[in-house]
Short mmCIF file of N, CA, C and O in Angstrom, two decimals:
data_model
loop_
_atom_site.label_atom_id
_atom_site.label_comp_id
_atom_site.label_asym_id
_atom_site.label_seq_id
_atom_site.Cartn_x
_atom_site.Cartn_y
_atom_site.Cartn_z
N UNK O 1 6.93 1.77 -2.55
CA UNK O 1 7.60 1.84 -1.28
C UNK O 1 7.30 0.59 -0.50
O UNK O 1 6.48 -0.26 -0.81
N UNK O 2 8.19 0.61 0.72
CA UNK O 2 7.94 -0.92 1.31
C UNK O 2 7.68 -0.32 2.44
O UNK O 2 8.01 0.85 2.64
N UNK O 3 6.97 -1.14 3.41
CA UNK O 3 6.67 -0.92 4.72
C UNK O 3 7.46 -1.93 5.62
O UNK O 3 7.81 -2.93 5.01
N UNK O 4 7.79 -1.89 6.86
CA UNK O 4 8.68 -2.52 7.89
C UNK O 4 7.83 -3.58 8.10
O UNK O 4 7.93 -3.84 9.30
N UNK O 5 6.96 -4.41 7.52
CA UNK O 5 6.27 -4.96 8.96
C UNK O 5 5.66 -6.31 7.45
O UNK O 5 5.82 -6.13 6.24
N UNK O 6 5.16 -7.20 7.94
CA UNK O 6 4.39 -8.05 7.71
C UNK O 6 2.77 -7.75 6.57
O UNK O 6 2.14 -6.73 6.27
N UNK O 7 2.62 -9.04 6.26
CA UNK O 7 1.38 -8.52 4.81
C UNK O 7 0.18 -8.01 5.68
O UNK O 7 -0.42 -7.02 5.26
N UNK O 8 -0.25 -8.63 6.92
CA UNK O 8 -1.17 -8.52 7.75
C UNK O 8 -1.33 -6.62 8.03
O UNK O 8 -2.26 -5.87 7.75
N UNK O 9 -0.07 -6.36 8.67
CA UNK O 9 -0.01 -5.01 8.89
C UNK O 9 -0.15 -4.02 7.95
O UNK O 9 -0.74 -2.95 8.11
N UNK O 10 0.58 -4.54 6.66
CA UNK O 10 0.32 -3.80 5.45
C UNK O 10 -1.11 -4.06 4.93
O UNK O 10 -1.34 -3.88 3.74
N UNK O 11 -1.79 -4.35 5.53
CA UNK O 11 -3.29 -5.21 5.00
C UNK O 11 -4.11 -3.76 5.85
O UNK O 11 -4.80 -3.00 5.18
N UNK O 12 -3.94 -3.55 7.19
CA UNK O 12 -4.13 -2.38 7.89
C UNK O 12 -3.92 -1.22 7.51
O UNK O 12 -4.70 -0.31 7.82
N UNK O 13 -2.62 -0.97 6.63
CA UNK O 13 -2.36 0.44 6.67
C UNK O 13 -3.03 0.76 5.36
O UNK O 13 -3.24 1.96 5.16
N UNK O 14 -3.44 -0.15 4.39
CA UNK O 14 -4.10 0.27 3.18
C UNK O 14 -5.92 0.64 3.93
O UNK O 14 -6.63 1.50 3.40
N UNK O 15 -6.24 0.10 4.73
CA UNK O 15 -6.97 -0.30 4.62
C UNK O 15 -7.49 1.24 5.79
O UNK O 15 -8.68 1.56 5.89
N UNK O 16 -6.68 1.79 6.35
CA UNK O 16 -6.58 2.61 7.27
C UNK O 16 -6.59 4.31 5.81
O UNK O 16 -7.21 5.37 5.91
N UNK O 17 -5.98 4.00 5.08
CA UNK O 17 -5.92 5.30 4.75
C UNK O 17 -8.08 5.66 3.99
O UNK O 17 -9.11 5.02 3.78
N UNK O 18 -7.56 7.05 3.88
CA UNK O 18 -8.83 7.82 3.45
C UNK O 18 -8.68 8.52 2.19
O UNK O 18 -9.60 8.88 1.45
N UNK O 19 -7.46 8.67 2.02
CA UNK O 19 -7.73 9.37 0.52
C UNK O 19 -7.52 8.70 -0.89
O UNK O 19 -8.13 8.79 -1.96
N UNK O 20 -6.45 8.02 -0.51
CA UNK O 20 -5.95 6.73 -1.44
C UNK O 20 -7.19 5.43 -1.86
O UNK O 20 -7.93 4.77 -1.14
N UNK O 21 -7.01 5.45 -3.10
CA UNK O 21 -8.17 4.01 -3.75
C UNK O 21 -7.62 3.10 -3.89
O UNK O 21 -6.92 3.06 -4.90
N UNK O 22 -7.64 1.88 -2.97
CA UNK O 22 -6.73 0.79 -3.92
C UNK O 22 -7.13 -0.04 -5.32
O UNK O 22 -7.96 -0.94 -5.25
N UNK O 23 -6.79 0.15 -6.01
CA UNK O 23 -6.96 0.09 -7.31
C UNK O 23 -5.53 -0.59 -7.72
O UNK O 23 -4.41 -0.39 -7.25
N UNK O 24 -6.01 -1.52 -8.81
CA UNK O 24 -4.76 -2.09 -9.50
C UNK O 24 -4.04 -1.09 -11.06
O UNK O 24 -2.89 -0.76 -11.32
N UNK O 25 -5.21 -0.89 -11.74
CA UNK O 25 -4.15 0.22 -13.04
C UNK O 25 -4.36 1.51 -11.58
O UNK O 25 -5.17 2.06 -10.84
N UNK O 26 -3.17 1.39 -11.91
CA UNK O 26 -2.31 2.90 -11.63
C UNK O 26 -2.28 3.99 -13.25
O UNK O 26 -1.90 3.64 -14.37
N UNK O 27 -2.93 5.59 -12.70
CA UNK O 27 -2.79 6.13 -13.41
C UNK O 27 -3.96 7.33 -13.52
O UNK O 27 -4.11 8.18 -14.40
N UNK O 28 -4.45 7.18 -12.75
CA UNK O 28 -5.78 8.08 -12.61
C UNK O 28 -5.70 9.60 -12.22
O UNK O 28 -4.76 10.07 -11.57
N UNK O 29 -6.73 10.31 -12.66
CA UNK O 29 -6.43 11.77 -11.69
C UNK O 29 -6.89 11.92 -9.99
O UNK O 29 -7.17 12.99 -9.44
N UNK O 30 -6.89 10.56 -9.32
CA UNK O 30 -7.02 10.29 -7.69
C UNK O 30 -5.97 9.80 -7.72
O UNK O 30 -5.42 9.39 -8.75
N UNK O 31 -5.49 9.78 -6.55
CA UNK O 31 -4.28 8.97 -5.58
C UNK O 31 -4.70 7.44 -5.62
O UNK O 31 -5.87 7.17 -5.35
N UNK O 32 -3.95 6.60 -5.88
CA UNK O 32 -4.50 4.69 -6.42
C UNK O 32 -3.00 4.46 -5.42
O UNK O 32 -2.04 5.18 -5.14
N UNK O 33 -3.39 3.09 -5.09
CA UNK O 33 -2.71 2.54 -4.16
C UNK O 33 -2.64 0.79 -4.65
O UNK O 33 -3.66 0.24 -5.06
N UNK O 34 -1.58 0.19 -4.56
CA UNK O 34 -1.85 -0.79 -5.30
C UNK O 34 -0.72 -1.68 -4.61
O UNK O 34 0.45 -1.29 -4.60
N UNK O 35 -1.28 -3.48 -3.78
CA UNK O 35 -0.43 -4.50 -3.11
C UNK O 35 -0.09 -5.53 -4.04
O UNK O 35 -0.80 -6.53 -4.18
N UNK O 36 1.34 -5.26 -4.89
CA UNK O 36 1.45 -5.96 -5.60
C UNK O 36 1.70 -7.63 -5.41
O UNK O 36 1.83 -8.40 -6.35
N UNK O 37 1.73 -7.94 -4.25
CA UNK O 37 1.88 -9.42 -4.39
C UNK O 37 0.26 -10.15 -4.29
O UNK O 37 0.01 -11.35 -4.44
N UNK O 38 -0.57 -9.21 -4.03
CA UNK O 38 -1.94 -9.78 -3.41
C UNK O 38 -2.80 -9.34 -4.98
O UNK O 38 -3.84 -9.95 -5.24
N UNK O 39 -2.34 -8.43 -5.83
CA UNK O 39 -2.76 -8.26 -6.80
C UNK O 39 -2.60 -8.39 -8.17
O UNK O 39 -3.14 -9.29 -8.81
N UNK O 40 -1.66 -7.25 -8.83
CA UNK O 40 -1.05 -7.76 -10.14
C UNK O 40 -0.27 -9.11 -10.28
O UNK O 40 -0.18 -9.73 -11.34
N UNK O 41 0.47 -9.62 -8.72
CA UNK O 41 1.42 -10.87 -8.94
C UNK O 41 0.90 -11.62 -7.58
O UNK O 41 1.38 -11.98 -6.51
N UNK O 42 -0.59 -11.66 -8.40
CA UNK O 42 -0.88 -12.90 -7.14
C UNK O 42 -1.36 -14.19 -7.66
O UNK O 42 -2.33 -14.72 -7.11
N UNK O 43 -0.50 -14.99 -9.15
CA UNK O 43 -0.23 -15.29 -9.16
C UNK O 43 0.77 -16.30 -9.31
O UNK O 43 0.74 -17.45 -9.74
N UNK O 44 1.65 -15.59 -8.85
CA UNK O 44 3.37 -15.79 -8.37
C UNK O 44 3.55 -16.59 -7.08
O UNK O 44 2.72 -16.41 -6.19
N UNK O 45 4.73 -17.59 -6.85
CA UNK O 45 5.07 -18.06 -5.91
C UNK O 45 6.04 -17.28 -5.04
O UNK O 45 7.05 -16.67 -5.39
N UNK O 46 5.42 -17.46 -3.64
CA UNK O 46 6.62 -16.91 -2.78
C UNK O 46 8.50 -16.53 -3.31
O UNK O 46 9.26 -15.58 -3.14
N UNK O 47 8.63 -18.11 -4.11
CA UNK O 47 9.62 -18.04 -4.48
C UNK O 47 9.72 -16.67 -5.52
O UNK O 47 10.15 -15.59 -5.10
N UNK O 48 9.44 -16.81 -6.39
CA UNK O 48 9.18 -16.32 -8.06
C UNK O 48 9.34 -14.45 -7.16
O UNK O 48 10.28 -13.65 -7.28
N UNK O 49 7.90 -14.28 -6.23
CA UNK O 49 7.94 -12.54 -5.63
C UNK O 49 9.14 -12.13 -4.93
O UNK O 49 9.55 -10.97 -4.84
N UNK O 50 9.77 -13.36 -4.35
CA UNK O 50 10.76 -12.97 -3.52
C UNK O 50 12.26 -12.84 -4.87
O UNK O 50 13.31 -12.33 -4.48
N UNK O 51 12.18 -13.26 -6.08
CA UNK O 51 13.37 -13.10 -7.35
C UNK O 51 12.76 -11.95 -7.68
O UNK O 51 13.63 -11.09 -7.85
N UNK O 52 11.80 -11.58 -7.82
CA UNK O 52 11.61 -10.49 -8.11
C UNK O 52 11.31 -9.11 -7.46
O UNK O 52 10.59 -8.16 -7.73
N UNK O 53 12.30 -9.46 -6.35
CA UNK O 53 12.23 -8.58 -5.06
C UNK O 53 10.62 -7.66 -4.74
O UNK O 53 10.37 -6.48 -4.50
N UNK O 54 9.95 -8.64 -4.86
CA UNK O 54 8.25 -8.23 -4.53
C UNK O 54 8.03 -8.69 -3.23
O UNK O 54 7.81 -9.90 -3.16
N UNK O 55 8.02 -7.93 -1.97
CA UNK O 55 7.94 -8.52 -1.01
C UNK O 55 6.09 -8.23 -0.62
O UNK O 55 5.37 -7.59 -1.39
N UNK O 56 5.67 -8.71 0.44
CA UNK O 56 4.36 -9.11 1.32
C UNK O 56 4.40 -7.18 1.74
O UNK O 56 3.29 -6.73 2.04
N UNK O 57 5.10 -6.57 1.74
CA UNK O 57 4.83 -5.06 2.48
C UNK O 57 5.36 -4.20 1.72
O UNK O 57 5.73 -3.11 2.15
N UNK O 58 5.50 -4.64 0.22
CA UNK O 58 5.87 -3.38 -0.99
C UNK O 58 3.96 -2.92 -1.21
O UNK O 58 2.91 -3.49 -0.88
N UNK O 59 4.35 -1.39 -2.07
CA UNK O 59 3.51 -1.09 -2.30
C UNK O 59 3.39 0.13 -3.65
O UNK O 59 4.25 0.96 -3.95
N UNK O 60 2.52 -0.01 -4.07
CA UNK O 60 3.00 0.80 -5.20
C UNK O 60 1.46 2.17 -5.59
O UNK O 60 0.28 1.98 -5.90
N UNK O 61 2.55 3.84 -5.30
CA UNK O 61 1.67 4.51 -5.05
C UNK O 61 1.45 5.49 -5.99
O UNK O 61 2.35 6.32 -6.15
N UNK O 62 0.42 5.57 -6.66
CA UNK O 62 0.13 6.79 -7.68
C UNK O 62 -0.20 8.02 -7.58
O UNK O 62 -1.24 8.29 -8.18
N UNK O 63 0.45 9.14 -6.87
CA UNK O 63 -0.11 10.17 -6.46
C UNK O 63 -0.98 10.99 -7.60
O UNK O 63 -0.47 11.10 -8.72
N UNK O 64 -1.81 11.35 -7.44
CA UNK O 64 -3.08 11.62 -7.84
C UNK O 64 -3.08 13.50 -7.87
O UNK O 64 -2.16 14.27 -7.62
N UNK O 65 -4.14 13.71 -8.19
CA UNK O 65 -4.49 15.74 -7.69
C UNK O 65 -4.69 16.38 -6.48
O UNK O 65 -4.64 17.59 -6.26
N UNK O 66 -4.98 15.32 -5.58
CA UNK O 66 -5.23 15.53 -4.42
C UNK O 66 -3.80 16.91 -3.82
O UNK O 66 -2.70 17.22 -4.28
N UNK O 67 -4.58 17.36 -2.69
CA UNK O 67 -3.61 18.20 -1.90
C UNK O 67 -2.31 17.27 -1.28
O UNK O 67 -2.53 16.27 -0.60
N UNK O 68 -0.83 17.77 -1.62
CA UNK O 68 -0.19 16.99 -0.91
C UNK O 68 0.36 16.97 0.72
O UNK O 68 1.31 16.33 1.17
N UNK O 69 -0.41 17.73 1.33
CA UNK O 69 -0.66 17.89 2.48
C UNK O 69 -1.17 17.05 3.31
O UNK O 69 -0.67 16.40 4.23
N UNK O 70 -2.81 17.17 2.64
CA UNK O 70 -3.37 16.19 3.22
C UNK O 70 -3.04 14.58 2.94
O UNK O 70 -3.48 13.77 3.75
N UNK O 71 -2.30 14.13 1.83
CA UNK O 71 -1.95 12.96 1.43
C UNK O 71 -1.05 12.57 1.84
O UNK O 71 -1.02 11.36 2.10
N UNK O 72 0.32 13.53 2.16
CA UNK O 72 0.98 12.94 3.66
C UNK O 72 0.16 12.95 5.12
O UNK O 72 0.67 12.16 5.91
N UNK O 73 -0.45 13.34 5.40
CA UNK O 73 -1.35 13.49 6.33
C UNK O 73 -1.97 12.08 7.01
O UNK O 73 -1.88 11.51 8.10
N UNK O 74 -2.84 11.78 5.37
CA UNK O 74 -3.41 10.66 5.36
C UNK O 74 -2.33 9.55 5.74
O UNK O 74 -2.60 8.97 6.79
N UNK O 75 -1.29 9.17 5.18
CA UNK O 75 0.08 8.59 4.83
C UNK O 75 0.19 8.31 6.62
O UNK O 75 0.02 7.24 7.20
N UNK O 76 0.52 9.58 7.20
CA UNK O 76 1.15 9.65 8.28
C UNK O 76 0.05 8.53 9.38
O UNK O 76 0.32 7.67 10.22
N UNK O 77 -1.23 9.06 8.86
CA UNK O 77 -1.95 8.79 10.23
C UNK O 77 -2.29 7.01 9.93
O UNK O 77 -2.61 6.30 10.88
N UNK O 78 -2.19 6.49 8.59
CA UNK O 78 -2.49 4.96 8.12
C UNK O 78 -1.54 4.41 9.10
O UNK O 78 -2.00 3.99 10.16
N UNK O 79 0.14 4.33 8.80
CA UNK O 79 0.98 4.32 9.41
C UNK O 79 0.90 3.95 10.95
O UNK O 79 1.39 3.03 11.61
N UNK O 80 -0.03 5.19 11.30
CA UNK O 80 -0.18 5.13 13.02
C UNK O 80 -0.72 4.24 13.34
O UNK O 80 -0.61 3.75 14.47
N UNK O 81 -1.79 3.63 12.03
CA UNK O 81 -3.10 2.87 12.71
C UNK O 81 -2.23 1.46 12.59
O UNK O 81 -2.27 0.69 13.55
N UNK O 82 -1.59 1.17 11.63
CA UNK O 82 -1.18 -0.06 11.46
C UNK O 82 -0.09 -0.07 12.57
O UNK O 82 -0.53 -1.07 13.14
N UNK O 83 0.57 0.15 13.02
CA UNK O 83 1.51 0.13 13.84
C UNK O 83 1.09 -0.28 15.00
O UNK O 83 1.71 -1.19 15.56
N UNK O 84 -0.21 0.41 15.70
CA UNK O 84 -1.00 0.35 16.64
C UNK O 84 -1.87 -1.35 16.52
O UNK O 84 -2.11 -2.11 17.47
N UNK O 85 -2.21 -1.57 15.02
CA UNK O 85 -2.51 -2.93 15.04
C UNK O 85 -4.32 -2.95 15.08
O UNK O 85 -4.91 -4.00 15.32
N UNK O 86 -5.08 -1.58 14.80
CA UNK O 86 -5.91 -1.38 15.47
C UNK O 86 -6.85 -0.72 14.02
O UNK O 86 -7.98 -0.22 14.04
N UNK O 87 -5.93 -0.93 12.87
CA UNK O 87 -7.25 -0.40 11.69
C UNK O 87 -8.30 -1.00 11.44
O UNK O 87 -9.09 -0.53 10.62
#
């Protein structure tokens, strides 16, 4: 999924959540969270992420066993923090 906003902000909202691991293999029995331009394709040129429609605020999410309650929950409230500017 992509987020509205800049790498900085998306740098917040990962960084804001609680249940999610950021982790690069995706695939685990936890929720993994993974910034593909800062990670698997970091290193790629602006140009090269932007052909490969990889933008600075994509994100790529592995839902895990966790309750999906609380994982929108979590979701919802990262969101708040980054928005706010304040994770």
């Amino acid at each position: 999924f992509e987020l509205k906003c800049g790498r900085e902000r998306t740098a917040e909202f990962v960084n804001s959540l609680k249940l999610c691991t950021l982790a690069v293999s995706l695939g685990a029995d936890i929720t993994l969270i993974e910034h593909p331009a800062s990670m698997t394709h970091n290193t790629y040129t602006v140009e090269e992420l932007a052909e490969l429609g990889i933008s600075e605020s994509m994100l790529r999410l592995a839902v895990g066993l966790e309750d999906a309650d609380d994982l929108i929950e979590d979701i919802r409230q990262a969101i708040e923090m980054a928005e706010k500017g304040n994770a």
